[in-house]
mmCIF file of C-alpha atoms in Angstrom:
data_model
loop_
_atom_site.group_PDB
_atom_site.id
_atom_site.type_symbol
_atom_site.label_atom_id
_atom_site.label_comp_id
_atom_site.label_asym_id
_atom_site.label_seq_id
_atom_site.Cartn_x
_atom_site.Cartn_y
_atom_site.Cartn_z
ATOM 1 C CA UNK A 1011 -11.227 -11.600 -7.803
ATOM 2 C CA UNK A 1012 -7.534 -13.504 -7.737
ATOM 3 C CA UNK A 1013 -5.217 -10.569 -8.896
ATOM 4 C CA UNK A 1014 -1.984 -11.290 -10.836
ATOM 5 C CA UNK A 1015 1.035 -11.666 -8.903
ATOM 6 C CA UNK A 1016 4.602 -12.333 -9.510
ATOM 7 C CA UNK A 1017 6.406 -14.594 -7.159
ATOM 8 C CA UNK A 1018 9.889 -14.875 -6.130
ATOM 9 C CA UNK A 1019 12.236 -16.836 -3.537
ATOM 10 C CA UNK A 1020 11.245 -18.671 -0.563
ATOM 11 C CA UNK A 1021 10.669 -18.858 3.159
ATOM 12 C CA UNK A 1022 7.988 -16.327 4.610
ATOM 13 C CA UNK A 1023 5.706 -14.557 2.649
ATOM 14 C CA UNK A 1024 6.092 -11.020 2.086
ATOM 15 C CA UNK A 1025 3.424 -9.449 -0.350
ATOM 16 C CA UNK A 1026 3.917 -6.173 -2.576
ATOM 17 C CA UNK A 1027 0.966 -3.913 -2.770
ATOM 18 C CA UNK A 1028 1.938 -0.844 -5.945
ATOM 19 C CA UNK A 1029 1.006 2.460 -5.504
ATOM 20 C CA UNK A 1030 -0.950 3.943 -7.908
ATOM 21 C CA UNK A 1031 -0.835 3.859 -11.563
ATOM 22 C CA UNK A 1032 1.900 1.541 -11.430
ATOM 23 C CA UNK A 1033 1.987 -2.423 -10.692
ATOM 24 C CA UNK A 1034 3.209 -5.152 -8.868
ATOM 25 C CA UNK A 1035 6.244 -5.762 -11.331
ATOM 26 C CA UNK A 1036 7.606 -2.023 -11.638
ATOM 27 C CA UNK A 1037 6.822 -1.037 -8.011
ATOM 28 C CA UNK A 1038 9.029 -1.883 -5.157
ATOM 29 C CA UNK A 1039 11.946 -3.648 -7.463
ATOM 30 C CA UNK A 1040 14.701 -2.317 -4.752
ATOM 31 C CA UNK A 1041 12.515 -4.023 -1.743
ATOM 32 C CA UNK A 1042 11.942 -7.140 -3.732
ATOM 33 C CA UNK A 1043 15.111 -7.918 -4.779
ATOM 34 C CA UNK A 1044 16.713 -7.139 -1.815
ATOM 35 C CA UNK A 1045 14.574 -9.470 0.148
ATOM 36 C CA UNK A 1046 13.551 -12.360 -2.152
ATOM 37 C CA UNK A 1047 16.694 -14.172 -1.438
ATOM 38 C CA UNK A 1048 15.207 -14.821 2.400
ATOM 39 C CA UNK A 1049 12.024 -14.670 1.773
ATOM 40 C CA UNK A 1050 8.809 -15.511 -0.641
ATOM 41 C CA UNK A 1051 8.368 -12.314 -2.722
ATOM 42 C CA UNK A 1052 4.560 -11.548 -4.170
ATOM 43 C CA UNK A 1053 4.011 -8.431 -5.625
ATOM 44 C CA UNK A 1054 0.287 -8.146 -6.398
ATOM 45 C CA UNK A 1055 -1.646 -5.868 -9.197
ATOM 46 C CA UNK A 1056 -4.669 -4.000 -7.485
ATOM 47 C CA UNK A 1057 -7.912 -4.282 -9.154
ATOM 48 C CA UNK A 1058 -7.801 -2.085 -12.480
ATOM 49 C CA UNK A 1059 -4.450 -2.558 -12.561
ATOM 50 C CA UNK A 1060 -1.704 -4.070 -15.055
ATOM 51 C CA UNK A 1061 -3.293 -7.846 -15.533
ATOM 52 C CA UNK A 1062 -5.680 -7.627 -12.825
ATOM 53 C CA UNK A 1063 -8.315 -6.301 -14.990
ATOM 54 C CA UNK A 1064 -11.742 -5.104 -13.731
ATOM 55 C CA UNK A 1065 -14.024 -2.713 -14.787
ATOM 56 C CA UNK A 1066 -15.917 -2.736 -11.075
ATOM 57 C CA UNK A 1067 -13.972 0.329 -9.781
ATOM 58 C CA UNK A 1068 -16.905 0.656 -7.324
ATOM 59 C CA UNK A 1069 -16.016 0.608 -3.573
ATOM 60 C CA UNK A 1070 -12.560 0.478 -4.119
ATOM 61 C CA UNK A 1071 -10.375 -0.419 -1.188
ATOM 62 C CA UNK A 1072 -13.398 -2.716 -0.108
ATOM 63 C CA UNK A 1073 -13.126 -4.145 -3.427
ATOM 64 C CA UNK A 1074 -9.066 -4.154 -3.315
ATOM 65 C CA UNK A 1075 -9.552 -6.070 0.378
ATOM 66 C CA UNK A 1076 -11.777 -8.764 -1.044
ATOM 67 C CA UNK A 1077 -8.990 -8.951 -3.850
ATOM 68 C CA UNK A 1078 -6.568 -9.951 -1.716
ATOM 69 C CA UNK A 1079 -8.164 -11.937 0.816
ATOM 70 C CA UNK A 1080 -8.927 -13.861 -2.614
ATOM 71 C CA UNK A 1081 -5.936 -14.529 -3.862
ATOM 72 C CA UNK A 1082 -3.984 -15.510 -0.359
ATOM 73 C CA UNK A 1083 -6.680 -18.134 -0.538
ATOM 74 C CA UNK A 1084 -6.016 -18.843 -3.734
ATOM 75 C CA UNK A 1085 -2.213 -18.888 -3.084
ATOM 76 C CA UNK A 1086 -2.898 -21.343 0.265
ATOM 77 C CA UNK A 1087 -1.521 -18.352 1.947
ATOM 78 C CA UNK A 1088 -3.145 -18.250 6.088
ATOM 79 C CA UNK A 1089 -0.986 -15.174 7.044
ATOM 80 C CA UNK A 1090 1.569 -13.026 5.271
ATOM 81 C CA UNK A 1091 3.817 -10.057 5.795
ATOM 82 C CA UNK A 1092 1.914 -6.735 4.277
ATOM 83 C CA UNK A 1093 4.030 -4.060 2.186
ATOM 84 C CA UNK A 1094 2.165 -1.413 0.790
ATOM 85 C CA UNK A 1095 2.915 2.285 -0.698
ATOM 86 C CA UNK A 1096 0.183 5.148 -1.044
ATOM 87 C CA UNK A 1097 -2.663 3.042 -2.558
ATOM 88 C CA UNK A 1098 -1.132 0.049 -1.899
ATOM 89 C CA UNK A 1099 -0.926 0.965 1.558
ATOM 90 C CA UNK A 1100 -4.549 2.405 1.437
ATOM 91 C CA UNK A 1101 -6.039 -1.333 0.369
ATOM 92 C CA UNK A 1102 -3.509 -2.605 3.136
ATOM 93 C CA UNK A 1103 -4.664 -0.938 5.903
ATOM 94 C CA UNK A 1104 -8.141 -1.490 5.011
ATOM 95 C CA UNK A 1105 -7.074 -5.045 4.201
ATOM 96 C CA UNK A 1106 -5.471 -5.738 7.880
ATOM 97 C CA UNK A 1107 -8.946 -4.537 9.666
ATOM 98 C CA UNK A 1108 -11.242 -6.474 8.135
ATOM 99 C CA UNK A 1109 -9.218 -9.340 7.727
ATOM 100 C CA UNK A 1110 -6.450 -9.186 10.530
ATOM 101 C CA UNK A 1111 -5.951 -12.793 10.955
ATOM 102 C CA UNK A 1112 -4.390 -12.966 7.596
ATOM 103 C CA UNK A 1113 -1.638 -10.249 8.515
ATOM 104 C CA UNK A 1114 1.632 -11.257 10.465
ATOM 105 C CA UNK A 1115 2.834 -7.576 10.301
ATOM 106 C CA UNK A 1116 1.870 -4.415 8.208
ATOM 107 C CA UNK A 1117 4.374 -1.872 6.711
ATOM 108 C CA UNK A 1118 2.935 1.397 5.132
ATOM 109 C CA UNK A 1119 4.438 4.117 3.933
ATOM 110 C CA UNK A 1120 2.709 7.654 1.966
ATOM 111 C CA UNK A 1121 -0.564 7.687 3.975
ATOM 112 C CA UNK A 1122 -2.416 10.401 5.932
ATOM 113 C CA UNK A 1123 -4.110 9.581 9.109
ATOM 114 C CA UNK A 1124 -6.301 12.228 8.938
ATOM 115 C CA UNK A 1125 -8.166 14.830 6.247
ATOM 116 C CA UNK A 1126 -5.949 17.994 6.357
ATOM 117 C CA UNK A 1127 -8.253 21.586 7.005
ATOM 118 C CA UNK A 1128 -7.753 22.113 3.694
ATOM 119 C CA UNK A 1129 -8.248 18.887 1.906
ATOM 120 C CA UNK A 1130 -10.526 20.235 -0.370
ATOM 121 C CA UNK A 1131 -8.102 22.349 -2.467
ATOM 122 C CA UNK A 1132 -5.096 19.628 -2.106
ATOM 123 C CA UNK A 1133 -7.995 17.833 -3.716
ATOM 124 C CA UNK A 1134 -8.821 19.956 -6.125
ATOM 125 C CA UNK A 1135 -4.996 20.244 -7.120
ATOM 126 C CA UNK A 1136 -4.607 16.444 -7.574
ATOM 127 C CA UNK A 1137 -8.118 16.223 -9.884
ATOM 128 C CA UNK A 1138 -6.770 18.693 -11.892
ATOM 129 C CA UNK A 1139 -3.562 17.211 -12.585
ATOM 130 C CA UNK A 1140 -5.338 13.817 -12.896
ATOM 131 C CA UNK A 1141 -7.126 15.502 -15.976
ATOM 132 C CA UNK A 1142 -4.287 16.654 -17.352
ATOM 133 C CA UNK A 1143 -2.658 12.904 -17.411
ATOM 134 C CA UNK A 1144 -6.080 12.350 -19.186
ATOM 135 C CA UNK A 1145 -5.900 14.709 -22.030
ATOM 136 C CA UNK A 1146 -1.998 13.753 -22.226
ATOM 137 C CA UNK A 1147 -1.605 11.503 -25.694
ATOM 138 C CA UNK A 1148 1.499 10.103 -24.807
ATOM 139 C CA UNK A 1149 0.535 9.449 -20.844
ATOM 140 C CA UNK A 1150 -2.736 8.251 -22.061
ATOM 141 C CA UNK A 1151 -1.007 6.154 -24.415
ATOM 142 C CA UNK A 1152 1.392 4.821 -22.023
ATOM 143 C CA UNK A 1153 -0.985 3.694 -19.504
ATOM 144 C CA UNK A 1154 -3.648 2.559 -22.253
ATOM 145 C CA UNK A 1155 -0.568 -0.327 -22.614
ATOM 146 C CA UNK A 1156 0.185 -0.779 -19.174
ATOM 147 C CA UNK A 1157 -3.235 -1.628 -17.918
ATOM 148 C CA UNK A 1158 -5.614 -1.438 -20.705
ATOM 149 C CA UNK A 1159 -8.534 1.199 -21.914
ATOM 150 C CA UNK A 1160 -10.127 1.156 -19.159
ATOM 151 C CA UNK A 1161 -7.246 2.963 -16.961
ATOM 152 C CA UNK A 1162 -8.974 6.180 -17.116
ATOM 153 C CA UNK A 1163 -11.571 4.983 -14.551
ATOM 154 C CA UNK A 1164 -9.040 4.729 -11.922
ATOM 155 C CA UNK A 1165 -8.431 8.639 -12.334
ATOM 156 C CA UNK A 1166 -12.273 8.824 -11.896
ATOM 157 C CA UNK A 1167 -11.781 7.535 -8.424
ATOM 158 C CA UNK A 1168 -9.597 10.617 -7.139
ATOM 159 C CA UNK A 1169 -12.431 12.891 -9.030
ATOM 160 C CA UNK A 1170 -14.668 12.231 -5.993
ATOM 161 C CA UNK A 1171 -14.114 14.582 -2.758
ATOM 162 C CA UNK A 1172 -14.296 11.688 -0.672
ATOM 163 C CA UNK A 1173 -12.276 9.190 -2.019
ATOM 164 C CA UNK A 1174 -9.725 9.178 0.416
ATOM 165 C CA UNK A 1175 -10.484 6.186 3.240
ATOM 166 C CA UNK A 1176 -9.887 8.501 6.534
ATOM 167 C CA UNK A 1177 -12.533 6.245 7.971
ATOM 168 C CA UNK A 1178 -9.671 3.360 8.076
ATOM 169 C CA UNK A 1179 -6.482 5.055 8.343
ATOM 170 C CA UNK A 1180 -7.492 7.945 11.213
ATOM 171 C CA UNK A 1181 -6.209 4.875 13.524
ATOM 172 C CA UNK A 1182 -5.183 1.584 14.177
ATOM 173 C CA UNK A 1183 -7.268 0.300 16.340
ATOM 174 C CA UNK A 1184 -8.604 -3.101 16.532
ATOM 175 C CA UNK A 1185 -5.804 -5.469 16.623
ATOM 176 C CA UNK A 1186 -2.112 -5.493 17.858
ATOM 177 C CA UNK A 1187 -0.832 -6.392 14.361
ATOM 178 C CA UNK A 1188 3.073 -5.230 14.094
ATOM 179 C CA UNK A 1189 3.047 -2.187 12.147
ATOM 180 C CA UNK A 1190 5.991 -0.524 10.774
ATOM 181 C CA UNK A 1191 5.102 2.917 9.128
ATOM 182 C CA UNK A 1192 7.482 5.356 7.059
ATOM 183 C CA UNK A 1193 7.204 8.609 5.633
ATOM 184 C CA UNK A 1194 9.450 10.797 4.056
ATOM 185 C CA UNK A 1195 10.137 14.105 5.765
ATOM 186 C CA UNK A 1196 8.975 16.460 3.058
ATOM 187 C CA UNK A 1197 5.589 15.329 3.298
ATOM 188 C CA UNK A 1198 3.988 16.838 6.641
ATOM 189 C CA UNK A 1199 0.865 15.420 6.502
ATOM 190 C CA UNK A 1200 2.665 11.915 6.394
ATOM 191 C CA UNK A 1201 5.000 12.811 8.771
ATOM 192 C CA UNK A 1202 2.314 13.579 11.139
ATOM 193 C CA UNK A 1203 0.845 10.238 10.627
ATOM 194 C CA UNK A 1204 3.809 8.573 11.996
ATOM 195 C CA UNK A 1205 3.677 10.508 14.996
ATOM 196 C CA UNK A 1206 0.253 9.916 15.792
ATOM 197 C CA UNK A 1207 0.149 6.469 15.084
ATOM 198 C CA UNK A 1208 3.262 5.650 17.673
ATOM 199 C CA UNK A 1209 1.648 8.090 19.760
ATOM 200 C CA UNK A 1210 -1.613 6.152 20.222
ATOM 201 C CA UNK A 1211 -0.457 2.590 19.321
ATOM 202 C CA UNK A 1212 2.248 0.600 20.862
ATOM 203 C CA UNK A 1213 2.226 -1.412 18.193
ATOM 204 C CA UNK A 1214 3.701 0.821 15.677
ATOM 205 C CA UNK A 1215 7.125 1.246 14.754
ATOM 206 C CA UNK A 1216 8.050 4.646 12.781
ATOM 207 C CA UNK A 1217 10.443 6.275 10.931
ATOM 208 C CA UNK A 1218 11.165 9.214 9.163
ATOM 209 C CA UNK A 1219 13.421 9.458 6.428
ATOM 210 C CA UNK A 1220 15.531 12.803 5.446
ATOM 211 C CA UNK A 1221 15.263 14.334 2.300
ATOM 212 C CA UNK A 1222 12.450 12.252 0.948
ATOM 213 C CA UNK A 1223 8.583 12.967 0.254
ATOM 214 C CA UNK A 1224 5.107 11.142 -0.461
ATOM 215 C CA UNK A 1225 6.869 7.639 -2.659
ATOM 216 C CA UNK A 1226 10.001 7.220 -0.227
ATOM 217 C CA UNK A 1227 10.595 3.748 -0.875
ATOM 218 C CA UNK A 1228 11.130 4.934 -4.620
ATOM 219 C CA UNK A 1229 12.991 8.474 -3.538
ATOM 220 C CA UNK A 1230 15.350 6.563 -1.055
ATOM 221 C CA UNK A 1231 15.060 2.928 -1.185
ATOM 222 C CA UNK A 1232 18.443 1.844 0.650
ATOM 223 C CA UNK A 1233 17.044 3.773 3.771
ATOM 224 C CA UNK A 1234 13.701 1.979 3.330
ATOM 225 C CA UNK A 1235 14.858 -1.299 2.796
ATOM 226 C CA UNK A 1236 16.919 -1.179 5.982
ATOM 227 C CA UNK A 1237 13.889 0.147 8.216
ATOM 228 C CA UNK A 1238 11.927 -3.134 6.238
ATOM 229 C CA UNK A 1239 14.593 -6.032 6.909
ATOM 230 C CA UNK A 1240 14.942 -4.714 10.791
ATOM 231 C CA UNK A 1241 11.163 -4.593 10.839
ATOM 232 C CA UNK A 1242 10.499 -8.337 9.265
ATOM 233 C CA UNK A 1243 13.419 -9.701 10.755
ATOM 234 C CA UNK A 1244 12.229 -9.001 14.188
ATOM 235 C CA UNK A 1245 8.706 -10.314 13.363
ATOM 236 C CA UNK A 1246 9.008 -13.670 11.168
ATOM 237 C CA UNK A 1247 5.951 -15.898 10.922
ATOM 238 C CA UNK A 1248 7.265 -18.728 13.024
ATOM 239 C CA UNK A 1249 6.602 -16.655 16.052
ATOM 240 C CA UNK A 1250 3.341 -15.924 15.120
ATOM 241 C CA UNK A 1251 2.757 -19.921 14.607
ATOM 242 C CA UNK A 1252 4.085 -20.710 17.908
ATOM 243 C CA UNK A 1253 1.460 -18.740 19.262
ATOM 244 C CA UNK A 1254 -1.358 -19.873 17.435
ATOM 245 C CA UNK A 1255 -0.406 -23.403 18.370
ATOM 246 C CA UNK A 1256 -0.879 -21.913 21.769
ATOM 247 C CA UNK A 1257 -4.461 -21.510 20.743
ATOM 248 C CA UNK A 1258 -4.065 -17.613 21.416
#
């Protein structure tokens, strides 16, 4: 499906992918308009999402990859720079391996490379809160306006064990797309991510910011946004042009 998007400036494109819950026009509002004065700004609504209504929740980040392979097409778009926080960077990451030719460079931030040894009761601690959003009247009636009725089915998601896509994010292997990843330091799981990542891939940039947790580009957006410009600036698309006109 083509997923709503909001656009902004111009020059190379640099699309927004919301964490959860939220969409592309009240997620990343520091990073966007701090950059669309340099660059084309698209801040996409996932599948379930805001206007990008779907009732398919099935598959998810598959789904979510398929989304936005669809609507660069749709947009004309061949490659683009990828932002993405906690789901947003879930669907990116899964995004950039099965479509990698459509991703200049790839900046996550509040993922986990790999299932913690006790996943199963930070699990059950996030379904339970889920449920509790769910039996909120004012939450429910909140997000009931934000993305329609059928926003309880993207709390069904997290209600599954395995919902979490360790199969993508345990590495990075399979390209040499420019990755930039960022966690905040409160999160250790995160944290750990970063490490392993430019550990094993020399590829990946990372950074850890102080005094920040899981949503850091909320948390402490003028640290994030100056890790982002660095990152982009040193990777714009024209040098990723002049190479394919190499035939490379």
């Amino acid at each position: 499906m083509i997923l709503h998007s909001i656009i902004e400036g111009e020059g190379d494109p640099a699309v927004f992918l919301h964490a959860g819950l939220q969409t592309g026009e009240q997620d990343f509002v520091e990073q966007r308009q701090s950059l669309k004065s340099i660059m084309c700004v698209i801040a996409l609504d996932l599948r379930g999402h805001g206007k990008s209504k779907s009732d398919d929740l099935g598959h998810y980040f598959e789904a979510c990859a398929e989304d936005i392979k669809d609507t660069l097409d749709h947009l004309k778009l061949k490659r683009a720079h990828l932002i993405g926080a906690s789901m947003g960077a879930l669907a990116s990451v899964v995004f950039a391996k099965r479509f990698p030719e459509y991703v200049a460079t790839l900046t996550v931030s509040g993922i986990m490379a790999d299932k913690p040894d006790h996943w199963l009761e930070i699990y059950e601690k996030e379904a339970a809160f889920q449920r509790q959003l769910r039996n909120d009247k004012d939450i429910n009636q909140h997000f009931t306006e934000l993305h329609g009725p059928g926003w309880v089915k993207l709390l069904d998601l997290a209600q599954d064990e395995n919902w979490y896509p360790f199969s993508y994010t345990k590495d990075l292997d399979g390209g040499s797309i420019p990755v930039l990843c960022i966690a905040g330091e409160e999160n250790e799981f995160e944290t750990a991510t970063v490490l392993k990542y430019k550990r094993n891939h020399k590829h990946v940039h990372g950074a850890v910011v102080p005094f920040a947790s899981h949503l850091v580009h909320q948390e402490k957006p003028e640290e994030f946004n100056r890790f982002l410009h660095q990152f982009l600036e040193s990777y714009p698309l024209k040098r990723f042009q002049e190479v394919d006109g190499l035939g490379l």
